[in-house]
Amino acid sequence: MGHLSIRWLLSELPNLEKDGVIDGAAAARIRAHYGESAAFSSSRLAVAVFAVFGALLIGSGVILLVAHNWEHLGRGTRAAISMTPLLVSQIFVGWVVLKRFGSTAWREGSATLLALAVAAALALVDQTYHTGGDLESFLWRWALLLAPLPWLLNSTAVAMIFLAALTWWAGAAKVEGSEVLWLWPVAAAVVPHVIQVLRSDRRGLRAANLQWAIALFVCVAAGVSLENRVPGLWIVVYVGLFALMITLGAVNRRDEEGLWRRPLEAVGITGSVVLWLILSFDEPWRHIGWQHVRTTESFHEVASWVDVLLAVGLPLAAIAVMALLLDRRRHRFQLLWCLSVPLVAVVWPVVAATDSEWIGAVALNLLLFGVGIATIGTGLKTQSLATVNLGMVVVATLVVVRFFDSGFGFILKGLAFILVGIGFLVTNFVLSRRLRATVVEDR
Amino acid sequence: MMGRRLRLALFTAVALVQIAVAGGAIVRSELALRTGEAFRFHIQPVDPVDAFRGRYVAIRFAIDRAPVADDLELRPKKRVFVPIEIDADGFAILGQADVDPPASGPYLRLRAGGIYPDEEGNRFVWVTMPFRRYYMDEDLAPKAERAVWGGRRGQREASVSVRVRDGIGVIEELYVDDVPIHQWLAENASESR
């Protein structure tokens, strides 16, 4: 059972006992059972977290020592030294596989150490012989050597390091103008590990961490891997991506879970707000679509088709999840935030056909305003202060952005800011008082 | 659930690949350095830093293109084989690039850029040198850079010696005014500060 559920159950025990649902002995037994198991699992968790951080610090320390460059040691010595951390951590991991594989702390800690030892070995060899080329080639070799480890050693920490190295590589390679088509197939190496984790404990911390890493990776990777032959296709890709994250996150969770356990929704909603704000300007909508296909530069044929595949596939996948897996009443909030998918599906072709970018900008301004207000409404109805504030942040940011954008004078801008600020404070004050009042009534 | 034996066997395979990649680079480089032929290339250095491998002197080769035959077609990023020739001053220059290694003589295996005609209409191919960094002690690298750029009488002449074997080149030493860099820094301690 999840951490939060246990806490809830324990907090309910006094009432249940008072109302005569269970007797004192039963309550004590429940308390002993869950109290102990909760304490035990959180202490185990702490050990695992410390093991990973310890390994991270030691491994990074070794890399920094390597980076100092001990030239006077001579080539032979340095070649020997470069292999030592690698061999030691490999033997350590081998021992863990044989003797301690059941322990998350041992597994994650030793695997993290190995991941960084691989980096240290590659780095020192490159340094000693002045080989290995640019940073991107280093990151690429490192990522490839890490690829089997998350699954093989059942290590989420290494999966996160692997995705980080891969993202960094893709970014560096894209800046250099290289092709990053291999990004997706190589990243797929974490999929077996994802299945592993979701099967064993889909509500656990490891599952949440892994989803955070994947959500952030996908956000960056989608942008980096786009070839942008058809201008403006990224708009459709990202709208679809964030909607898919929000819907998948909603399918996967239960209501009592905190924000850290809802990475897909958190990234999806934050990403949506940022994306919509960008799209509320004219500029992103200028010269988009099939009439402006770029012909002057050379493009990778397969990569251009991946663009189209993502632009069609992601929104369709989001719609499929909405239609098949979400409940229209229970998931009103998520469905509201996916309104961007049908809207952009209509607006994007219209802008592309008519070359009138203002249509796109106006549509997204209306979307931001509408979704912001509706979110405030949902929050008021469900008495959730967080939801109300999310809606207000959306509306307030929209107002602020439009005011910076426009030609209004400073006095008017200043007054608008003050009004938005007062609105925030008053709503929060009134709402929190009302919430407190209902809590008191309930008692 | 996977058995311990199988997991250990698979992990051993992965570990061996990790060792082979890191160790293979050592073997290749040592072979080139011990048995390869030595050449000197003109360079233009600057001093950046790499998050993992420390400070280095970035090397821009003075020569970064090679002539090609009129009928040779190359797609960008393909491997080309470029023979190494020696100019009148004893420095290395690049001969005519081809898709196969030359029958005799030293050559480098390089990555091709695009093919362009120069001012006289001769075709040449841009090439990327595989050795573009000279890693140094974190205190010495900035001094080495200043040594090359900071001379009062303008830029000093810089070069690297490269050992070449079977198309693989490995940097051996960085020279400033024909003096190995460490020796130069020791001799000119005051100026390079």
XYZ file of C-alpha atoms in Angstrom:
636
model
C 0.000 0.000 0.000
C 1.199 3.515 -0.750
C 2.804 5.701 1.863
C -0.010 8.276 1.771
C -2.759 5.656 1.997
C -1.162 4.216 5.120
C -0.974 7.643 6.699
C -4.641 8.181 5.916
C -5.618 4.813 7.362
C -3.694 5.477 10.591
C -5.331 8.894 10.945
C -8.774 7.298 10.581
C -8.242 4.732 13.348
C -9.320 6.925 16.320
C -12.645 7.767 14.618
C -13.274 4.145 13.651
C -12.598 3.080 17.219
C -14.811 5.818 18.667
C -17.690 4.946 16.356
C -17.386 1.311 17.327
C -16.467 0.054 13.823
C -13.408 -1.723 15.215
C -12.329 -2.422 18.779
C -9.199 -1.134 20.491
C -7.282 -4.386 20.019
C -7.909 -4.376 16.248
C -6.855 -0.726 16.018
C -3.658 -1.515 17.910
C -2.938 -4.461 15.622
C -3.482 -2.335 12.505
C -1.320 0.425 13.959
C 1.446 -2.029 14.799
C 1.323 -3.666 11.377
C 1.257 -0.560 9.187
C 3.200 1.662 11.542
C 6.102 -0.761 11.535
C 5.998 -1.509 7.854
C 5.803 2.203 6.984
C 8.731 3.019 9.259
C 10.686 0.059 7.900
C 10.066 0.922 4.230
C 10.934 4.585 4.695
C 14.190 3.731 6.483
C 15.044 1.312 3.668
C 14.243 4.055 1.198
C 16.539 6.470 3.018
C 19.397 3.943 2.859
C 18.888 3.529 -0.898
C 18.814 7.290 -1.467
C 22.009 7.744 0.545
C 23.687 4.863 -1.326
C 22.932 6.484 -4.680
C 24.053 9.929 -3.567
C 27.205 8.518 -1.996
C 28.045 6.692 -5.223
C 27.278 9.830 -7.261
C 29.600 11.941 -5.125
C 32.436 9.411 -5.130
C 32.127 8.801 -8.867
C 32.003 12.510 -9.680
C 34.989 13.061 -7.400
C 36.964 10.481 -9.372
C 36.001 12.221 -12.633
C 37.134 15.587 -11.253
C 40.450 14.080 -10.121
C 40.853 12.669 -13.612
C 40.035 16.030 -15.172
C 42.906 17.673 -13.312
C 45.187 15.804 -15.737
C 48.160 14.150 -14.045
C 50.534 14.580 -16.963
C 53.739 13.857 -15.065
C 52.618 10.289 -14.274
C 53.423 9.138 -17.776
C 51.353 7.301 -20.335
C 51.661 3.728 -19.044
C 50.741 4.581 -15.466
C 47.789 6.693 -16.546
C 46.512 3.961 -18.860
C 46.627 1.530 -15.920
C 44.971 4.038 -13.583
C 42.181 4.730 -16.065
C 41.083 1.097 -16.058
C 41.274 0.645 -12.261
C 38.027 2.375 -11.163
C 36.204 0.568 -13.971
C 37.486 -2.887 -12.991
C 36.920 -2.288 -9.275
C 33.331 -1.164 -9.741
C 32.645 -3.990 -12.212
C 33.825 -6.539 -9.671
C 31.770 -4.766 -6.993
C 28.653 -4.923 -9.177
C 29.340 -8.589 -9.934
C 29.457 -9.304 -6.198
C 26.202 -7.405 -5.670
C 24.539 -9.425 -8.451
C 25.554 -12.642 -6.680
C 25.045 -11.725 -3.027
C 22.930 -8.605 -2.548
C 20.687 -8.304 -5.576
C 17.535 -8.137 -3.458
C 18.637 -4.887 -1.820
C 17.697 -1.679 -3.617
C 20.435 0.255 -1.843
C 23.254 -2.110 -2.863
C 21.941 -2.455 -6.404
C 21.349 1.227 -7.126
C 24.477 2.358 -5.322
C 26.886 -0.052 -7.031
C 25.294 0.499 -10.451
C 25.595 4.281 -10.073
C 29.246 3.906 -9.151
C 29.827 1.744 -12.233
C 28.062 4.248 -14.514
C 30.408 7.010 -13.388
C 33.461 4.697 -13.465
C 32.734 4.024 -17.155
C 32.764 7.787 -17.753
C 36.005 8.167 -15.797
C 37.718 5.385 -17.776
C 36.673 6.792 -21.153
C 37.687 10.291 -20.074
C 41.136 9.309 -18.811
C 41.962 7.249 -21.888
C 40.843 10.117 -24.161
C 42.910 12.540 -22.114
C 46.049 10.409 -22.011
C 46.116 9.864 -25.765
C 44.484 13.133 -26.882
C 41.870 11.058 -28.726
C 38.122 10.731 -28.636
C 37.090 13.916 -30.391
C 34.391 16.308 -29.173
C 32.232 16.170 -26.060
C 29.390 14.722 -28.134
C 31.453 11.713 -29.168
C 32.401 11.118 -25.526
C 28.751 11.334 -24.372
C 27.642 9.030 -27.177
C 30.143 6.303 -26.243
C 29.245 6.682 -22.571
C 25.490 6.434 -23.224
C 25.926 3.332 -25.394
C 28.001 1.566 -22.741
C 25.353 2.363 -20.101
C 22.379 1.301 -22.242
C 22.030 -2.334 -21.030
C 22.664 -1.535 -17.347
C 19.279 -0.135 -16.190
C 17.527 -3.347 -17.142
C 20.337 -5.761 -16.335
C 21.026 -4.321 -12.882
C 17.429 -3.142 -12.309
C 18.733 0.336 -11.527
C 16.591 3.452 -11.879
C 19.483 5.737 -10.949
C 21.497 4.480 -13.932
C 18.431 4.841 -16.159
C 18.291 8.526 -15.168
C 22.044 8.995 -15.762
C 21.697 7.216 -19.115
C 18.826 9.448 -20.248
C 20.669 12.562 -19.074
C 23.821 11.580 -21.006
C 21.759 10.782 -24.089
C 19.890 14.100 -23.935
C 23.127 15.986 -23.470
C 24.614 14.156 -26.452
C 21.613 14.943 -28.649
C 21.730 18.615 -27.708
C 25.475 18.872 -28.357
C 25.208 16.950 -31.641
C 22.301 19.091 -32.852
C 24.268 22.271 -32.129
C 27.095 20.847 -34.255
C 24.592 20.153 -37.041
C 24.853 16.369 -36.773
C 22.021 13.895 -37.232
C 20.433 12.539 -34.051
C 18.174 9.912 -35.582
C 19.615 7.242 -33.294
C 18.289 9.062 -30.242
C 14.950 7.214 -30.110
C 16.148 3.644 -30.788
C 18.926 4.001 -28.199
C 16.598 5.617 -25.654
C 14.295 2.607 -26.072
C 16.893 0.688 -24.045
C 15.180 1.972 -20.871
C 11.821 0.453 -21.831
C 12.563 -3.027 -20.361
C 13.568 -1.321 -17.116
C 10.369 0.742 -17.090
C 8.334 -2.449 -17.401
C 10.450 -3.994 -14.622
C 9.750 -1.096 -12.243
C 6.060 -0.679 -13.075
C 5.522 -4.405 -12.511
C 7.204 -4.480 -9.127
C 5.917 -1.220 -7.617
C 4.092 1.184 -9.894
C 3.227 3.571 -7.047
C 6.705 3.589 -5.567
C 9.315 6.293 -5.549
C 11.430 4.561 -8.198
C 8.503 4.544 -10.626
C 7.915 8.253 -9.943
C 11.599 9.159 -10.418
C 11.764 7.153 -13.616
C 8.665 8.893 -14.978
C 10.141 12.305 -14.174
C 13.311 11.418 -16.046
C 11.387 10.070 -19.033
C 8.951 13.006 -19.153
C 11.777 15.552 -19.145
C 13.788 13.486 -21.632
C 10.870 13.267 -24.062
C 10.267 17.050 -23.828
C 13.831 17.801 -24.882
C 14.210 14.867 -27.255
C 11.084 15.754 -29.237
C 12.450 19.213 -29.939
C 16.012 18.100 -30.640
C 15.079 15.305 -33.006
C 12.743 17.401 -35.168
C 14.185 18.095 -38.603
C 11.863 21.107 -39.163
C 11.575 20.698 -42.879
C 7.931 21.747 -42.686
C 7.994 24.917 -40.573
C 5.619 25.012 -37.620
C 5.160 21.252 -37.335
C 6.702 21.480 -33.867
C 3.525 23.250 -32.684
C 1.405 20.178 -33.403
C 4.059 17.816 -32.023
C 4.332 19.589 -28.672
C 0.596 20.189 -28.235
C 0.060 16.462 -28.814
C 2.928 15.483 -26.538
C 1.791 17.507 -23.528
C -1.828 16.405 -23.941
C -0.673 12.788 -24.078
C 1.347 13.260 -20.884
C -1.629 14.783 -19.051
C -3.989 12.010 -20.108
C -1.559 9.146 -19.455
C -0.740 10.626 -16.071
C -4.428 10.752 -15.203
C -4.958 7.141 -16.245
C -2.063 5.971 -14.124
C -2.682 7.656 -10.785
C -4.932 7.594 -7.802
C -6.237 10.773 -6.266
C -4.424 10.804 -2.964
C -0.966 10.972 -4.458
C 1.214 14.059 -4.074
C 2.737 16.120 -6.858
C 6.065 14.226 -6.942
C 4.179 11.010 -7.773
C 2.398 12.666 -10.708
C 5.319 13.583 -12.964
C 3.482 13.150 -16.267
C 0.694 15.542 -15.309
C 3.091 18.024 -13.708
C 5.359 18.169 -16.766
C 2.400 18.072 -19.178
C 0.593 20.995 -17.534
C 3.697 23.113 -16.953
C 4.775 22.428 -20.530
C 1.308 23.329 -21.844
C 1.255 26.690 -20.036
C 4.707 27.620 -21.379
C 3.899 26.375 -24.894
C 0.546 28.153 -25.077
C 2.090 31.399 -23.877
C 4.715 31.166 -26.623
C 1.980 30.417 -29.148
C -0.075 33.416 -27.981
C 2.373 35.602 -29.924
C 2.185 36.054 -33.720
C 5.772 35.062 -34.358
C 5.608 31.233 -34.005
C 2.688 31.109 -36.452
C 4.444 33.104 -39.179
C 5.258 31.230 -42.399
C 4.200 27.782 -41.260
C 2.916 24.792 -43.168
C 3.310 23.107 -46.513
C 3.538 26.367 -48.484
C 6.837 27.163 -46.778
C 8.602 23.793 -46.954
C 12.321 24.499 -46.717
C 14.202 23.586 -49.854
C 17.449 25.536 -49.602
C 19.083 23.412 -46.892
C 19.776 19.696 -47.119
C 17.538 17.513 -44.993
C 17.661 13.964 -43.804
C 14.885 12.068 -45.591
C 14.027 9.620 -42.788
C 14.217 12.315 -40.108
C 11.738 14.488 -42.033
C 9.253 11.626 -42.041
C 9.733 11.078 -38.322
C 8.590 14.707 -37.933
C 5.349 13.972 -39.768
C 4.896 10.726 -37.850
C 5.187 12.558 -34.510
C 2.911 15.398 -35.633
C 0.153 12.947 -36.589
C 0.812 10.227 -34.013
C 1.074 12.196 -30.759
C -2.220 14.130 -31.038
C -4.026 10.983 -32.235
C -2.603 9.023 -29.307
C -3.777 11.742 -26.906
C -7.268 11.693 -28.415
C -7.343 7.890 -28.238
C -6.460 7.943 -24.537
C -9.061 10.653 -23.880
C -11.791 8.720 -25.683
C -10.991 5.254 -24.383
C -9.479 5.572 -20.928
C -10.693 8.797 -19.329
C -13.988 9.228 -17.573
C -15.833 12.334 -18.718
C -16.935 13.288 -15.222
C -13.999 12.192 -13.110
C -11.362 13.584 -15.466
C -13.006 16.895 -16.399
C -9.894 18.786 -15.377
C -7.586 16.727 -17.619
C -9.989 16.841 -20.565
C -10.143 20.622 -20.178
C -6.361 20.847 -20.481
C -6.450 18.723 -23.641
C -8.732 21.169 -25.468
C -5.600 22.398 -27.217
C -5.507 19.242 -29.361
C -8.788 19.766 -31.276
C -8.191 23.531 -31.335
C -4.743 23.266 -32.925
C -5.961 20.501 -35.250
C -8.339 23.107 -36.734
C -6.280 26.285 -36.391
C -2.942 24.980 -37.684
C -4.233 24.012 -41.174
C -6.199 27.270 -41.390
C -3.124 29.385 -40.602
C -1.011 27.287 -42.978
C -3.532 27.672 -45.797
C -4.243 31.387 -45.361
C -0.880 32.603 -44.019
C -2.730 34.733 -41.458
C -0.733 34.187 -38.293
C -3.101 36.309 -36.171
C -5.678 33.498 -36.267
C -3.291 31.223 -34.399
C -2.328 33.879 -31.869
C -5.952 34.870 -31.177
C -7.039 31.242 -30.825
C -4.295 30.505 -28.283
C -5.076 33.669 -26.299
C -8.704 32.565 -26.073
C -7.594 29.049 -25.104
C -5.363 30.342 -22.292
C -8.092 32.605 -20.995
C -10.833 29.980 -21.261
C -8.825 27.147 -19.705
C -7.553 29.486 -16.976
C -11.066 30.582 -15.985
C -12.445 27.037 -16.232
C -9.576 25.775 -14.049
C -10.413 28.371 -11.399
C -14.036 27.202 -11.621
C -13.068 23.535 -11.212
C -10.864 24.436 -8.284
C -13.682 26.333 -6.563
C -16.088 23.479 -7.106
C -13.700 20.831 -5.769
C -12.419 23.254 -3.115
C -8.822 22.758 -4.157
C -6.677 25.804 -3.515
C -3.868 24.424 -5.713
C -6.181 24.119 -8.726
C -7.584 27.620 -8.216
C -4.067 29.017 -8.050
C -3.045 27.140 -11.200
C -5.954 28.765 -13.042
C -5.069 32.178 -11.651
C -1.422 31.789 -12.635
C -2.549 31.040 -16.192
C -4.848 34.054 -16.400
C -2.403 36.374 -14.626
C 0.539 35.362 -16.831
C -1.601 35.882 -19.898
C -2.519 39.386 -18.753
C 1.105 40.229 -17.907
C 2.439 38.909 -21.205
C -0.172 40.767 -23.250
C 0.577 43.979 -21.392
C 4.300 43.757 -22.072
C 3.434 42.964 -25.656
C 1.133 45.938 -26.166
C 1.709 49.650 -26.579
C -0.030 50.713 -23.344
C 1.689 53.297 -21.182
C 3.456 52.583 -17.909
C 0.629 53.888 -15.730
C -1.879 51.554 -17.314
C 0.540 48.619 -17.141
C 1.289 49.373 -13.507
C -2.384 49.567 -12.580
C -3.087 46.282 -14.384
C -0.325 44.517 -12.448
C -1.646 45.875 -9.136
C -5.190 44.756 -9.979
C -4.051 41.230 -10.896
C -2.054 41.066 -7.672
C -4.997 42.176 -5.553
C -7.194 39.646 -7.326
C -4.757 36.888 -6.371
C -4.599 37.874 -2.709
C -8.334 38.373 -2.281
C -9.268 35.082 -3.942
C -6.781 33.139 -1.854
C -7.886 34.861 1.349
C -11.589 34.292 0.742
C -11.127 30.743 -0.452
C -8.861 29.621 2.376
C -11.326 31.073 4.911
C -14.192 29.265 3.266
C -12.207 26.023 3.205
C -11.398 26.377 6.885
C -15.075 27.020 7.618
C -16.177 23.834 5.832
C -13.546 21.813 7.682
C -14.871 23.142 11.007
C -18.475 22.373 9.961
C -17.486 18.813 9.080
C -16.182 18.290 12.582
C 12.571 -13.621 -13.081
C 16.100 -13.900 -14.392
C 18.433 -16.296 -12.571
C 21.515 -14.996 -10.802
C 23.845 -16.996 -13.049
C 22.287 -15.659 -16.241
C 22.293 -12.084 -14.928
C 25.941 -12.398 -13.923
C 26.826 -13.865 -17.335
C 25.049 -11.031 -19.163
C 26.638 -8.458 -16.902
C 30.068 -9.995 -17.524
C 29.468 -9.614 -21.263
C 28.526 -5.938 -20.812
C 31.510 -5.384 -18.523
C 33.839 -6.925 -21.121
C 32.461 -4.582 -23.795
C 33.059 -1.630 -21.448
C 36.640 -2.784 -20.875
C 37.137 -3.435 -24.594
C 35.976 0.061 -25.570
C 38.175 1.822 -23.020
C 41.086 -0.627 -23.331
C 40.854 -0.843 -27.119
C 41.480 2.875 -27.329
C 44.609 2.402 -25.226
C 45.894 -0.411 -27.462
C 45.190 1.457 -30.715
C 46.847 4.615 -29.440
C 49.878 2.812 -28.005
C 50.405 0.935 -31.283
C 50.310 4.159 -33.258
C 52.599 5.970 -30.811
C 55.137 3.118 -30.578
C 55.261 1.936 -34.168
C 53.674 4.737 -36.211
C 55.429 7.150 -38.515
C 55.889 10.703 -37.137
C 54.598 13.864 -38.856
C 54.394 17.518 -37.906
C 51.233 19.565 -38.605
C 50.820 23.330 -38.330
C 48.034 24.270 -35.894
C 46.202 27.199 -34.296
C 45.402 26.564 -30.623
C 42.863 27.959 -28.110
C 42.045 26.810 -24.558
C 38.597 25.555 -23.576
C 37.556 23.101 -20.884
C 35.666 19.797 -21.059
C 33.379 18.824 -18.179
C 34.719 15.259 -18.017
C 38.201 15.333 -19.410
C 39.525 18.603 -18.036
C 41.363 21.364 -19.802
C 42.794 20.991 -23.226
C 44.304 23.035 -25.994
C 41.821 22.902 -28.860
C 43.636 22.314 -32.089
C 42.610 23.769 -35.409
C 44.700 22.371 -38.161
C 46.042 24.914 -40.578
C 45.150 22.431 -43.324
C 41.578 21.203 -43.245
C 40.942 20.196 -46.830
C 42.400 17.768 -49.335
C 42.329 17.746 -53.140
C 40.123 15.141 -54.854
C 40.027 13.681 -58.365
C 37.596 15.317 -60.822
C 35.361 12.263 -61.099
C 35.166 11.344 -57.393
C 31.697 11.619 -55.858
C 31.399 11.574 -52.087
C 28.455 11.803 -49.770
C 29.131 13.984 -46.710
C 30.230 12.099 -43.556
C 31.697 9.224 -45.584
C 35.139 7.928 -44.742
C 37.977 9.025 -47.012
C 41.603 7.987 -47.090
C 44.092 10.824 -47.390
C 47.799 10.217 -48.030
C 50.231 12.357 -46.037
C 52.920 14.268 -47.914
C 55.756 16.473 -46.683
C 56.186 20.100 -47.786
C 59.466 21.994 -48.323
C 59.685 23.005 -44.609
C 59.283 19.422 -43.439
C 55.658 19.821 -42.318
C 52.862 17.445 -43.240
C 50.287 18.323 -45.905
C 47.381 16.303 -47.273
C 47.555 14.492 -50.595
C 44.693 13.530 -52.899
C 41.766 11.983 -51.016
C 40.150 8.749 -52.183
C 37.579 6.209 -51.022
C 40.214 3.448 -50.755
C 43.481 3.538 -48.825
C 46.566 4.166 -51.003
C 48.596 1.099 -52.025
C 51.682 2.384 -50.247
C 52.797 5.190 -47.984
C 51.277 6.711 -44.830
C 47.676 7.901 -44.859
C 44.922 9.066 -42.511
C 41.358 7.748 -42.337
C 39.187 10.869 -42.076
C 35.555 11.947 -42.241
C 34.643 13.906 -45.369
C 32.678 17.134 -45.458
C 31.319 18.542 -48.711
C 33.247 18.745 -52.000
C 33.803 22.246 -53.427
C 35.831 23.781 -56.238
C 38.411 26.403 -55.165
C 39.289 29.684 -56.921
C 41.244 27.918 -59.668
C 38.501 25.378 -60.268
C 40.336 22.485 -58.578
C 38.055 20.280 -56.512
C 38.786 19.661 -52.849
C 37.018 18.001 -49.919
C 36.732 19.405 -46.403
C 37.998 16.902 -43.852
C 37.628 16.719 -40.075
C 40.842 15.816 -38.295
C 40.198 13.152 -35.612
C 42.754 14.659 -33.237
C 41.466 18.063 -32.276
C 42.410 18.288 -28.630
C 45.640 18.310 -26.639
C 44.746 17.630 -22.990
C 46.933 19.329 -20.399
C 47.273 19.906 -16.670
C 44.524 22.323 -15.594
C 47.097 24.985 -14.619
C 49.251 24.573 -17.706
C 46.579 24.578 -20.434
C 45.712 28.311 -20.154
C 49.433 29.146 -20.059
C 50.015 27.082 -23.179
C 47.261 29.008 -24.908
C 48.747 32.348 -23.878
C 52.155 31.103 -24.992
C 50.839 30.757 -28.488
C 48.590 33.822 -28.708
C 50.192 36.157 -26.202
C 53.661 36.749 -27.669
C 54.575 40.446 -27.893
C 55.741 39.990 -31.443
C 52.418 38.492 -32.481
C 51.391 34.875 -32.813
C 54.032 32.245 -32.281
C 54.307 29.268 -34.570
C 52.579 26.191 -33.170
C 52.574 22.606 -34.380
C 51.810 19.085 -33.226
C 53.650 15.881 -33.924
C 51.338 13.029 -34.869
C 52.198 9.335 -35.043
C 50.322 7.571 -37.838
C 49.718 3.852 -38.262
C 47.140 2.114 -40.468
C 45.190 5.318 -41.002
C 44.976 6.116 -37.265
C 46.809 9.196 -36.029
C 47.600 9.929 -32.376
C 49.002 13.243 -31.144
C 52.398 12.882 -29.528
C 53.464 16.370 -28.588
C 52.506 20.029 -28.905
C 55.256 22.427 -30.008
C 55.604 26.197 -29.691
C 58.395 27.697 -31.797
C 59.646 24.137 -32.401
C 60.074 23.529 -28.641
C 57.927 20.891 -26.831
C 55.239 22.736 -24.867
C 56.270 21.627 -21.360
C 59.876 22.580 -22.013
C 58.769 25.903 -23.506
C 56.604 26.695 -20.468
C 59.480 25.856 -18.111
C 61.938 28.022 -20.025
C 59.547 30.966 -20.383
C 57.987 30.792 -16.918
C 57.890 34.552 -16.485
C 56.364 35.370 -19.851
C 53.650 32.750 -19.723
C 52.341 33.868 -16.333
